[in-house]
Coordinates of C-alpha atoms and ligand atoms in Angstrom, one line a residue:
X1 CA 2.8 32.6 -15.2
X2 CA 2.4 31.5 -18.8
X3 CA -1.0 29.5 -18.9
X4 CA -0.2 25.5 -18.7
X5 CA -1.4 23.6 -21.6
X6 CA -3.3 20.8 -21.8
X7 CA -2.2 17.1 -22.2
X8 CA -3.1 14.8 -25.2
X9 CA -5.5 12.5 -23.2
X10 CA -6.0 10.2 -26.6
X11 CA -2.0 9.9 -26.7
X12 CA -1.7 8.9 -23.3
X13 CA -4.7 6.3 -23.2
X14 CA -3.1 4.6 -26.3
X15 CA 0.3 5.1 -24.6
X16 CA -1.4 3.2 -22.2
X17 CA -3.1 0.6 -24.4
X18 CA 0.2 0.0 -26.1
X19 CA 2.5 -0.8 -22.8
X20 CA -0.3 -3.6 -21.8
X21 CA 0.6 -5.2 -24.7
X22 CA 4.2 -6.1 -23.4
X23 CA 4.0 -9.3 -21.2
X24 CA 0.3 -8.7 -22.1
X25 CA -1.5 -12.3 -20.7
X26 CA -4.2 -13.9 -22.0
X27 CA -6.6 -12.7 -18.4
X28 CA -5.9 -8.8 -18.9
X29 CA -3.7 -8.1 -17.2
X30 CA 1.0 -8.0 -17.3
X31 CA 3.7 -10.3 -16.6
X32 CA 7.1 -8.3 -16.7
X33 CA 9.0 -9.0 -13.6
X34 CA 12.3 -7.0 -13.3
X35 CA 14.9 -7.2 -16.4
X36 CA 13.2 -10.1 -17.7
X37 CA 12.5 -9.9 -21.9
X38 CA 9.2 -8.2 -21.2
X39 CA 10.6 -5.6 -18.9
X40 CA 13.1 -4.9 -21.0
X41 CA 11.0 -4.6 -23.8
X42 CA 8.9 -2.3 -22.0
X43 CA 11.7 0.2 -21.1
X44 CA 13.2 0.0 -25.0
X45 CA 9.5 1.2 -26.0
X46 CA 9.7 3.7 -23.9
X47 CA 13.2 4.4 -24.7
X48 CA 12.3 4.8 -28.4
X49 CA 9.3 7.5 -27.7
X50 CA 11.9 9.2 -25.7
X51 CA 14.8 9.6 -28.7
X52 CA 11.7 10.3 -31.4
X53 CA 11.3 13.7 -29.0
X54 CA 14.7 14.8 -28.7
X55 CA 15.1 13.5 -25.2
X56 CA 18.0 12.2 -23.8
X57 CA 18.6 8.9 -22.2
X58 CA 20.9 8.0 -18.9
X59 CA 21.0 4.8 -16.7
X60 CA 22.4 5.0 -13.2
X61 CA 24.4 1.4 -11.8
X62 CA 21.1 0.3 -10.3
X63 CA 19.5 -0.2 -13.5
X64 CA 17.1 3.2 -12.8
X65 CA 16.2 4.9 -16.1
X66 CA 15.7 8.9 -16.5
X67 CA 14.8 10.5 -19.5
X68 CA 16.0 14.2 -19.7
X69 CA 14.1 17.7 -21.2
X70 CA 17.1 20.2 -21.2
X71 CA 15.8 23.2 -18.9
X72 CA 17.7 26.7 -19.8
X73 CA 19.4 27.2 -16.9
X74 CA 22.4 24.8 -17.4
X75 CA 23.3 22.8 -14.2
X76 CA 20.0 23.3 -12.8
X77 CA 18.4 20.4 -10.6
X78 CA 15.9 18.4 -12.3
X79 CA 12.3 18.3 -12.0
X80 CA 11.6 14.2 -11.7
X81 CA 8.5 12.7 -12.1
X82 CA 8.0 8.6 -12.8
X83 CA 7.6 5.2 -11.3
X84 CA 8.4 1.7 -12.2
X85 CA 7.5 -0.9 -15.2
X86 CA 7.9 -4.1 -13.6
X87 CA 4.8 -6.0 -12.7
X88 CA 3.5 -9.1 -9.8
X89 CA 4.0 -11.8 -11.8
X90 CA -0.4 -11.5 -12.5
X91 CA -0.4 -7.7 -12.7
X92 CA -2.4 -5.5 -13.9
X93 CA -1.8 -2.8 -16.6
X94 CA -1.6 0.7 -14.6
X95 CA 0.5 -0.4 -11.7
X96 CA 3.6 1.6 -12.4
X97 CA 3.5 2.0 -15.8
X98 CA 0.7 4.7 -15.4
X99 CA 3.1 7.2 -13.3
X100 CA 5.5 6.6 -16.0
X101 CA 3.8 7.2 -19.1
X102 CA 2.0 10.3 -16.9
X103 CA 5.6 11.9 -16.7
X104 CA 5.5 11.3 -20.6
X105 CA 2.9 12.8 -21.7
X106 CA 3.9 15.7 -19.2
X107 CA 7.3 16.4 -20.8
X108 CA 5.7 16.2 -24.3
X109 CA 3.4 18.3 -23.9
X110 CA 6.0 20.5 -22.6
X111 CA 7.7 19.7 -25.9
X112 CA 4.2 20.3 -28.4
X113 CA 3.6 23.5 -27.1
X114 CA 7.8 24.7 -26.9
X115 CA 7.6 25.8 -23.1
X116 CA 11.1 26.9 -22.2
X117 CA 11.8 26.0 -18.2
X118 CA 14.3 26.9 -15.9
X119 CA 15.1 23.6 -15.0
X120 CA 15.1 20.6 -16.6
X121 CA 12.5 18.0 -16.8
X122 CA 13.0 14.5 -16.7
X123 CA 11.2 11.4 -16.5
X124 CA 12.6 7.9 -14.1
X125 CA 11.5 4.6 -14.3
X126 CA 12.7 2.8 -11.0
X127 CA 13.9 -0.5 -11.4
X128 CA 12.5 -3.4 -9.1
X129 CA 9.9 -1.6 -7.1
X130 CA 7.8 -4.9 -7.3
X131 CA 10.2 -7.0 -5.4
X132 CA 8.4 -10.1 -7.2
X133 CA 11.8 -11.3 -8.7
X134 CA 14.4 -9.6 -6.4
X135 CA 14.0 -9.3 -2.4
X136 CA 13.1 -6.4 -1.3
X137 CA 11.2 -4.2 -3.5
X138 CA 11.6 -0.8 -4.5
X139 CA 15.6 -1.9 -5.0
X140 CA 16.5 0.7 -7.7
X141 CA 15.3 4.0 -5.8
X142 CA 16.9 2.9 -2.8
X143 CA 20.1 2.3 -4.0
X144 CA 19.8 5.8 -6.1
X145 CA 18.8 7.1 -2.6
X146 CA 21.5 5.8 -0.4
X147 CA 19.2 3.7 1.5
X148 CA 20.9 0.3 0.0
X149 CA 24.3 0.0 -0.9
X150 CA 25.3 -0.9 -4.5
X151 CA 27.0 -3.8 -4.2
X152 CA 24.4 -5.5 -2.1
X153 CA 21.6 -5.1 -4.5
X154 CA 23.9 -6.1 -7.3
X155 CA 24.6 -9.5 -5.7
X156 CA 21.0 -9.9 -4.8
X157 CA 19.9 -13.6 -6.7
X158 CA 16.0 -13.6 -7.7
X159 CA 13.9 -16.6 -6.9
X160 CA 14.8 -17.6 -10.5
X161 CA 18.6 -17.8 -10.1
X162 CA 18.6 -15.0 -11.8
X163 CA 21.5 -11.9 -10.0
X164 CA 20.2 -8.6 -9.9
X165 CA 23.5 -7.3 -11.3
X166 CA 23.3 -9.1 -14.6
X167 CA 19.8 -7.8 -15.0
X168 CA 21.2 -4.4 -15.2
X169 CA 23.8 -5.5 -17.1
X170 CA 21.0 -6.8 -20.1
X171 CA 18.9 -3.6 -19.0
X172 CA 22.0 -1.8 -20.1
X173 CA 23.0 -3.3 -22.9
X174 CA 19.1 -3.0 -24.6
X175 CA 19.7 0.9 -24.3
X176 CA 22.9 1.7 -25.9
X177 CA 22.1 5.0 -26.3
X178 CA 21.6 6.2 -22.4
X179 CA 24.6 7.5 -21.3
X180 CA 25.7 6.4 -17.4
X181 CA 23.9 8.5 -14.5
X182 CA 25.6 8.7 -11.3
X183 CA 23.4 7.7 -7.8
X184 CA 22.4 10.3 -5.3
X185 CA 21.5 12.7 -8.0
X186 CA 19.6 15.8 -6.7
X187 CA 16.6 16.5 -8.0
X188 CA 14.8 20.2 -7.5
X189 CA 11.4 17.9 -6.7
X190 CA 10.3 14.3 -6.8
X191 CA 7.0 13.8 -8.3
X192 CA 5.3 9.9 -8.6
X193 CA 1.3 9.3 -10.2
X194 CA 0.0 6.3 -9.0
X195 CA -3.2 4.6 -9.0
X196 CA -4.5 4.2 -5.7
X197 CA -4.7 0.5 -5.1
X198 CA -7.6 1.1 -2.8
X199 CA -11.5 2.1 -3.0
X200 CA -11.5 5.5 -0.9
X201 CA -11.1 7.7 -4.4
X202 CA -13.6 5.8 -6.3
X203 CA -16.0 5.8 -3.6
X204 CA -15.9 9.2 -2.2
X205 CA -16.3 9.9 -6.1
X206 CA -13.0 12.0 -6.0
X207 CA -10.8 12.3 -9.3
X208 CA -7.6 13.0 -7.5
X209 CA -5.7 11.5 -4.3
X210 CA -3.0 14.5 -2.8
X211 CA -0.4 11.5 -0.9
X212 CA 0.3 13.1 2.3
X213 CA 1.9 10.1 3.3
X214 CA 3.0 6.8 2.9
X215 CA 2.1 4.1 5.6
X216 CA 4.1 2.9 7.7
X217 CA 4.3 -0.9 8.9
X218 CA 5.4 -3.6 11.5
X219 CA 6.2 -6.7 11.1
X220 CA 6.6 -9.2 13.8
X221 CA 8.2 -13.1 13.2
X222 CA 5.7 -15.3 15.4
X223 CA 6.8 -18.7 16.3
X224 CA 5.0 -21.1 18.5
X225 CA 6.5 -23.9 19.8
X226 CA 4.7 -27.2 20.8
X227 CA 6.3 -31.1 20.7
X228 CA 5.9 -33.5 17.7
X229 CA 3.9 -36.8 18.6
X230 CA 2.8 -39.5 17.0
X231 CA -0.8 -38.9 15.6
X232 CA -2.3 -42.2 16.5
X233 CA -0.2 -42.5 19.5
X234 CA -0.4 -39.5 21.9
X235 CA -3.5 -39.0 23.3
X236 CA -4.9 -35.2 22.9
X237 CA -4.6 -34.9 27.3
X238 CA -0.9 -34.8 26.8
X239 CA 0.1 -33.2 23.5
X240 CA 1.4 -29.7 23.0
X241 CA 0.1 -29.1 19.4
X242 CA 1.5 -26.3 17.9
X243 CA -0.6 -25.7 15.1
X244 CA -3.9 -25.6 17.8
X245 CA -2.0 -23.0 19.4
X246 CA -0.8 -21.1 16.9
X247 CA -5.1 -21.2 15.7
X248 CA -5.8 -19.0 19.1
X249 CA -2.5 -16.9 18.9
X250 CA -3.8 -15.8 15.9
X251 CA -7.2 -15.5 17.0
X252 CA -6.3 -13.9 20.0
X253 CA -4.3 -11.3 18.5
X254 CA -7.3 -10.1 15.9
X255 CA -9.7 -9.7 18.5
X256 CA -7.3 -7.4 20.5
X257 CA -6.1 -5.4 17.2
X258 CA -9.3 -4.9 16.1
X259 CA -10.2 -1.3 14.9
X260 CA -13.0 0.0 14.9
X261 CA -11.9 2.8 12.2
X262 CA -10.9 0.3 9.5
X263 CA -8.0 1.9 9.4
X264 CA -4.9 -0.7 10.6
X265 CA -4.1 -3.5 8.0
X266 CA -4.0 -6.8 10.1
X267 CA -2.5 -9.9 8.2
X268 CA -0.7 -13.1 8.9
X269 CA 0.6 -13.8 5.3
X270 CA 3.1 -16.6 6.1
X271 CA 2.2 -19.5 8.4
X272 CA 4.2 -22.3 7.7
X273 CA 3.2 -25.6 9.8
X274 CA 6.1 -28.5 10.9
X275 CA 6.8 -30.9 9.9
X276 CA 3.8 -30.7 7.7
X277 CA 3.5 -34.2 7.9
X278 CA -0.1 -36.3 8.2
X279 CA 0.8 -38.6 10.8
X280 CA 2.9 -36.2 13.3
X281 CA 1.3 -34.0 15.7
X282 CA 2.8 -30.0 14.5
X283 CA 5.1 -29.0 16.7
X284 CA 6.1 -25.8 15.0
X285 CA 4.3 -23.2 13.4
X286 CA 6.1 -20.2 12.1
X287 CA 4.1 -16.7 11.1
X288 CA 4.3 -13.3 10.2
X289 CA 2.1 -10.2 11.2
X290 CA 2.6 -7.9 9.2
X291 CA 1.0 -4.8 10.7
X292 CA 0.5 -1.2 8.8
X293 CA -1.4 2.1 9.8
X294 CA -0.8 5.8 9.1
X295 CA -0.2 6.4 12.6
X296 CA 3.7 5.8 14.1
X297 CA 2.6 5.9 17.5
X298 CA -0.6 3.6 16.9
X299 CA 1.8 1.0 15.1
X300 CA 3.9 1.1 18.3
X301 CA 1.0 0.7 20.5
X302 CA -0.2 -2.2 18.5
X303 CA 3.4 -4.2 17.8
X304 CA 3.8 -4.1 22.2
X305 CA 0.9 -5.7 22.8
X306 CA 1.5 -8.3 20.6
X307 CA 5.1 -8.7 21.8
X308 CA 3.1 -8.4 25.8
X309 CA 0.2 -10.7 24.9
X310 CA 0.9 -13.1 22.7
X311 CA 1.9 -15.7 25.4
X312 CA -1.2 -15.7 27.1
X313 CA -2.9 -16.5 24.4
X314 CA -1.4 -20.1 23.6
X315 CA -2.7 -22.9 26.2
X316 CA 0.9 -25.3 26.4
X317 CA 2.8 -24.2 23.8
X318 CA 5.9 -21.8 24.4
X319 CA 5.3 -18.4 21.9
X320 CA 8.3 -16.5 20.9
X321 CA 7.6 -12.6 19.0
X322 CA 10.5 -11.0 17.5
X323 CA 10.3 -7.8 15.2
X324 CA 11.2 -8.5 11.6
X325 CA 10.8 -5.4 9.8
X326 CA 10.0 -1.2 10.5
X327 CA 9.3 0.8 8.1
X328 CA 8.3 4.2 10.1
X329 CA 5.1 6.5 8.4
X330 CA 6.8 8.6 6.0
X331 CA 5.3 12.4 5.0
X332 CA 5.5 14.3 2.0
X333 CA 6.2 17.7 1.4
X334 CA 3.5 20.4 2.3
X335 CA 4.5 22.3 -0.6
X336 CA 4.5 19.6 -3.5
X337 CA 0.9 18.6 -2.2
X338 CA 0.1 22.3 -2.0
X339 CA 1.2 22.2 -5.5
X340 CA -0.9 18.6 -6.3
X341 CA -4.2 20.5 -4.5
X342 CA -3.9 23.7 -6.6
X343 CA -3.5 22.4 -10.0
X344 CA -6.4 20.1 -8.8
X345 CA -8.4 23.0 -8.0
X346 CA -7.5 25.4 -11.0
X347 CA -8.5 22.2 -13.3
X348 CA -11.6 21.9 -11.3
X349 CA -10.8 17.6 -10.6
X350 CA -12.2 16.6 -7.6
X351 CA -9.9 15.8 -4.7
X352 CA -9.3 14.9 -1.6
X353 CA -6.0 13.8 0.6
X354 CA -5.1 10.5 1.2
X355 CA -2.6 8.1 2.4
X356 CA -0.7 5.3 0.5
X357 CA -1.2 1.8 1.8
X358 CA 1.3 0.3 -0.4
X359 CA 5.0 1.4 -0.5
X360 CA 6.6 3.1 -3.6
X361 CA 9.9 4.5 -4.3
X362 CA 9.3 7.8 -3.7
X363 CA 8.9 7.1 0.2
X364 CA 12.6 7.2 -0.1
X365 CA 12.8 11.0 -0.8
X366 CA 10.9 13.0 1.5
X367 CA 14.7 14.2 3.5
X368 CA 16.0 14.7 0.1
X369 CA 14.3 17.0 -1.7
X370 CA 10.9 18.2 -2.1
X371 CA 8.9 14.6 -2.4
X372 CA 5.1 14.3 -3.3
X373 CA 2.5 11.6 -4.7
X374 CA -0.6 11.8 -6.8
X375 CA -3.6 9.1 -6.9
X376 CA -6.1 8.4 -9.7
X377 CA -8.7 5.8 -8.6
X378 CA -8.4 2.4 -9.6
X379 CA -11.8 0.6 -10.3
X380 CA -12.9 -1.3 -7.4
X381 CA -10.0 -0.7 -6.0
X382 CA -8.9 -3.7 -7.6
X383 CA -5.0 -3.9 -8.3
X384 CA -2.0 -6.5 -8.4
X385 CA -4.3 -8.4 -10.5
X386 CA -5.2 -8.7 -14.4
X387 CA -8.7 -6.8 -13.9
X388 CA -7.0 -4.1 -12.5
X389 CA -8.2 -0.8 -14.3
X390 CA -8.7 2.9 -14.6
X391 CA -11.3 5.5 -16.2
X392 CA -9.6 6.6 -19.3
X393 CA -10.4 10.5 -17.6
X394 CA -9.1 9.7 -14.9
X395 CA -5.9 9.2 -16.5
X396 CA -6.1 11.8 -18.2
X397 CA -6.9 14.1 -14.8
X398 CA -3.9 12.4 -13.2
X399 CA -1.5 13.5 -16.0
X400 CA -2.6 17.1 -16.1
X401 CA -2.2 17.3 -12.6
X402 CA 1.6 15.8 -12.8
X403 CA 1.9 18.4 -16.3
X404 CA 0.5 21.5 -14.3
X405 CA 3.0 20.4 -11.5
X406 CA 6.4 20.2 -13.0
X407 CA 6.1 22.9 -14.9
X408 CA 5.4 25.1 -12.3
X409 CA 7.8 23.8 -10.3
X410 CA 10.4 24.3 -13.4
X411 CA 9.4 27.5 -14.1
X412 CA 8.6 28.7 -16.9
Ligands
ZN1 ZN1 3.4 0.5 -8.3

């Protein structure tokens, strides 16, 4: 094989530099939610760096971007590497647009040095994988996957009033030059750098994180049901207060999910108290558990017991579990992180496998095509949040590694 060639670290760290000055805020960190001005402005920067190269531009009908290095071989699949530019509405600057501006600086140095591949490269940008404007997230690569149908995310209205559909529609119309892409494209592999999001990497002193998969997670609807009183009124021998109830549910359900391993995430992130009033006893409170490990089976385990237990764990109240939401651990391919953990090796970057905690868009791809994820650590493991940040070699590391990869895999 033709010896890889090294990435422009300096390009890609001001690459970098420059991107976190769209929706830049005053803490740090970036506001672009999904097709809002920033966003947009984010993708026509990148569009721009993308037509100065000679690349070409196409937009599928869920608003997903791909940026397209002809290969030699003509109707060859794609090699696809990328990830999303839309922030949390107080993100941080690496989030997305790192995996993105990775594929970047892979396909240009593809393009500095003239490498001919077999098959094409190309660079996506998903759209909505934050699901901080539109419900759910990663909305683009699932519809481009089949997982969502078109129409429904189209009619999808943000918590703005703003419909997912005309976003696309503005999307669109900022890139005139990107021809339309059809959905369910296939792609020879689908590659995504990410930063972690987590401490392991930083603290096990590792450079880069092979995926080998993505968690999976459980979410339960928790609703306890007591009887409104008068505050002043009732005495406490005869009430059925919800919200004391819901305080040893909650309790109750820590101490038996507890894990020893550090391993399971454990959070109620909605409680929602009624009527939420000062003078009326609760006699509602509504929750969410959202549960998420590596393990399918230990996810199982854990979602019974609370659907078994939770009951016995409220004194009067009545306690009602229903399932919300499954999402089963998904695996990548062997090969693409045999792939990751060799060009690790050969550049001699410190690695080690790990699994995602957060979703992304490529956990929609594994039965598709070939399907693999790369982490860089994030400092602290500090992210969704303006002080999120990255070693500027670390980048750099991550890049090379997503260079080395589609190259290889687009033969040279
Ligand atoms: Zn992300």
């Amino acid at each position: 094989m033709t010896a890889l060639p090294q990435i422009d670290a300096d390009r890609l760290w001001s690459r970098l530099m420059d991107f976190a000055r769209i929706g830049g805020t005053p803490e740090g960190g970036v506001r672009r939610l999904a097709f809002d001005p920033a966003e947009i402005a984010a993708h026509r920067h990148l569009a721009d760096l993308a037509l100065a190269r000679g690349f070409a531009l196409t937009l599928d009908p869920a608003g997903n971007l791909f940026i397209r290095r002809e290969g030699t071989e003509p109707g060859a699949a794609p090699v696809v590497s990328g990830s999303h530019l839309d922030s949390q509405p107080s993100g941080g600057r690496f989030d997305g647009t790192f995996g993105v501006l990775a594929a970047l600086e892979a396909m240009e140095t593809a393009q500095d040095a003239a490498l001919l591949t077999r098959r094409p490269l190309e660079l996506v940008v998903w759209a909505n994988e934050e699901g901080s404007r539109f419900r759910p997230g990663c909305l683009g690569s699932a519809v481009h996957a089949g997982e969502t149908p078109l129409a429904e995310a189209l009619a999808v209205v943000g918590d703005d009033g703003g419909i997912y559909g005309e976003g696309v529609a503005a999307l669109a119309a900022a890139l005139p030059e990107a021809a339309p892409a059809a959905l369910g494209r296939s792609f020879a592999a689908l590659l995504e750098a990410h930063i972690e999001q987590g401490p392991l990497l930083e603290a096990g002193g590792q450079v880069i994180g092979v995926v080998d998969r993505v968690q999976g997670h459980r979410r339960l609807d928790i609703c306890v049901i007591g009887r409104e009183d008068h505050s002043g009124g009732a005495p406490l021998s005869l009430r059925r207060d919800a919200f004391v109830d819901a305080i040893e549910v909650c309790r109750g359900l820590a101490e038996l999910c507890r894990d020893e391993t550090d391993v399971l995430r454990f959070t109620f992130g909605r409680f929602v108290v009624s009527p939420n009033a000062v003078s009326v006893v609760p006699g509602r409170v509504d929750m969410v558990l959202d549960l998420r490990h590596p393990s399918q089976e230990e996810l199982i385990r854990l979602g019974d017991l609370v659907h078994a237990k939770a009951q016995g764990l409220a004194r009067l109240c009545e306690v009602r579990v229903a399932d919300s939401s499954w999402h089963a651990p998904v695996a990548f391919t062997p090969a693409i992180r045999e792939t990751f953990a060799r060009a690790a090796d050969r550049r001699g970057y410190p690695r080690r496998e790990i699994y995602s905690g957060g979703g992304h868009d490529a956990r929609w791809f594994p039965g598709r095509c070939p399907t693999g994820m790369v982490f860089i650590p994030c400092e602290k493991g500090v992210s969704h949040h303006p002080a999120e940040n990255v070693d500027p070699a670390h980048a750099a590391a991550g890049a090379q590694v997503i260079a080395d990869a589609m190259l290889e895999l687009a033969e040279l």
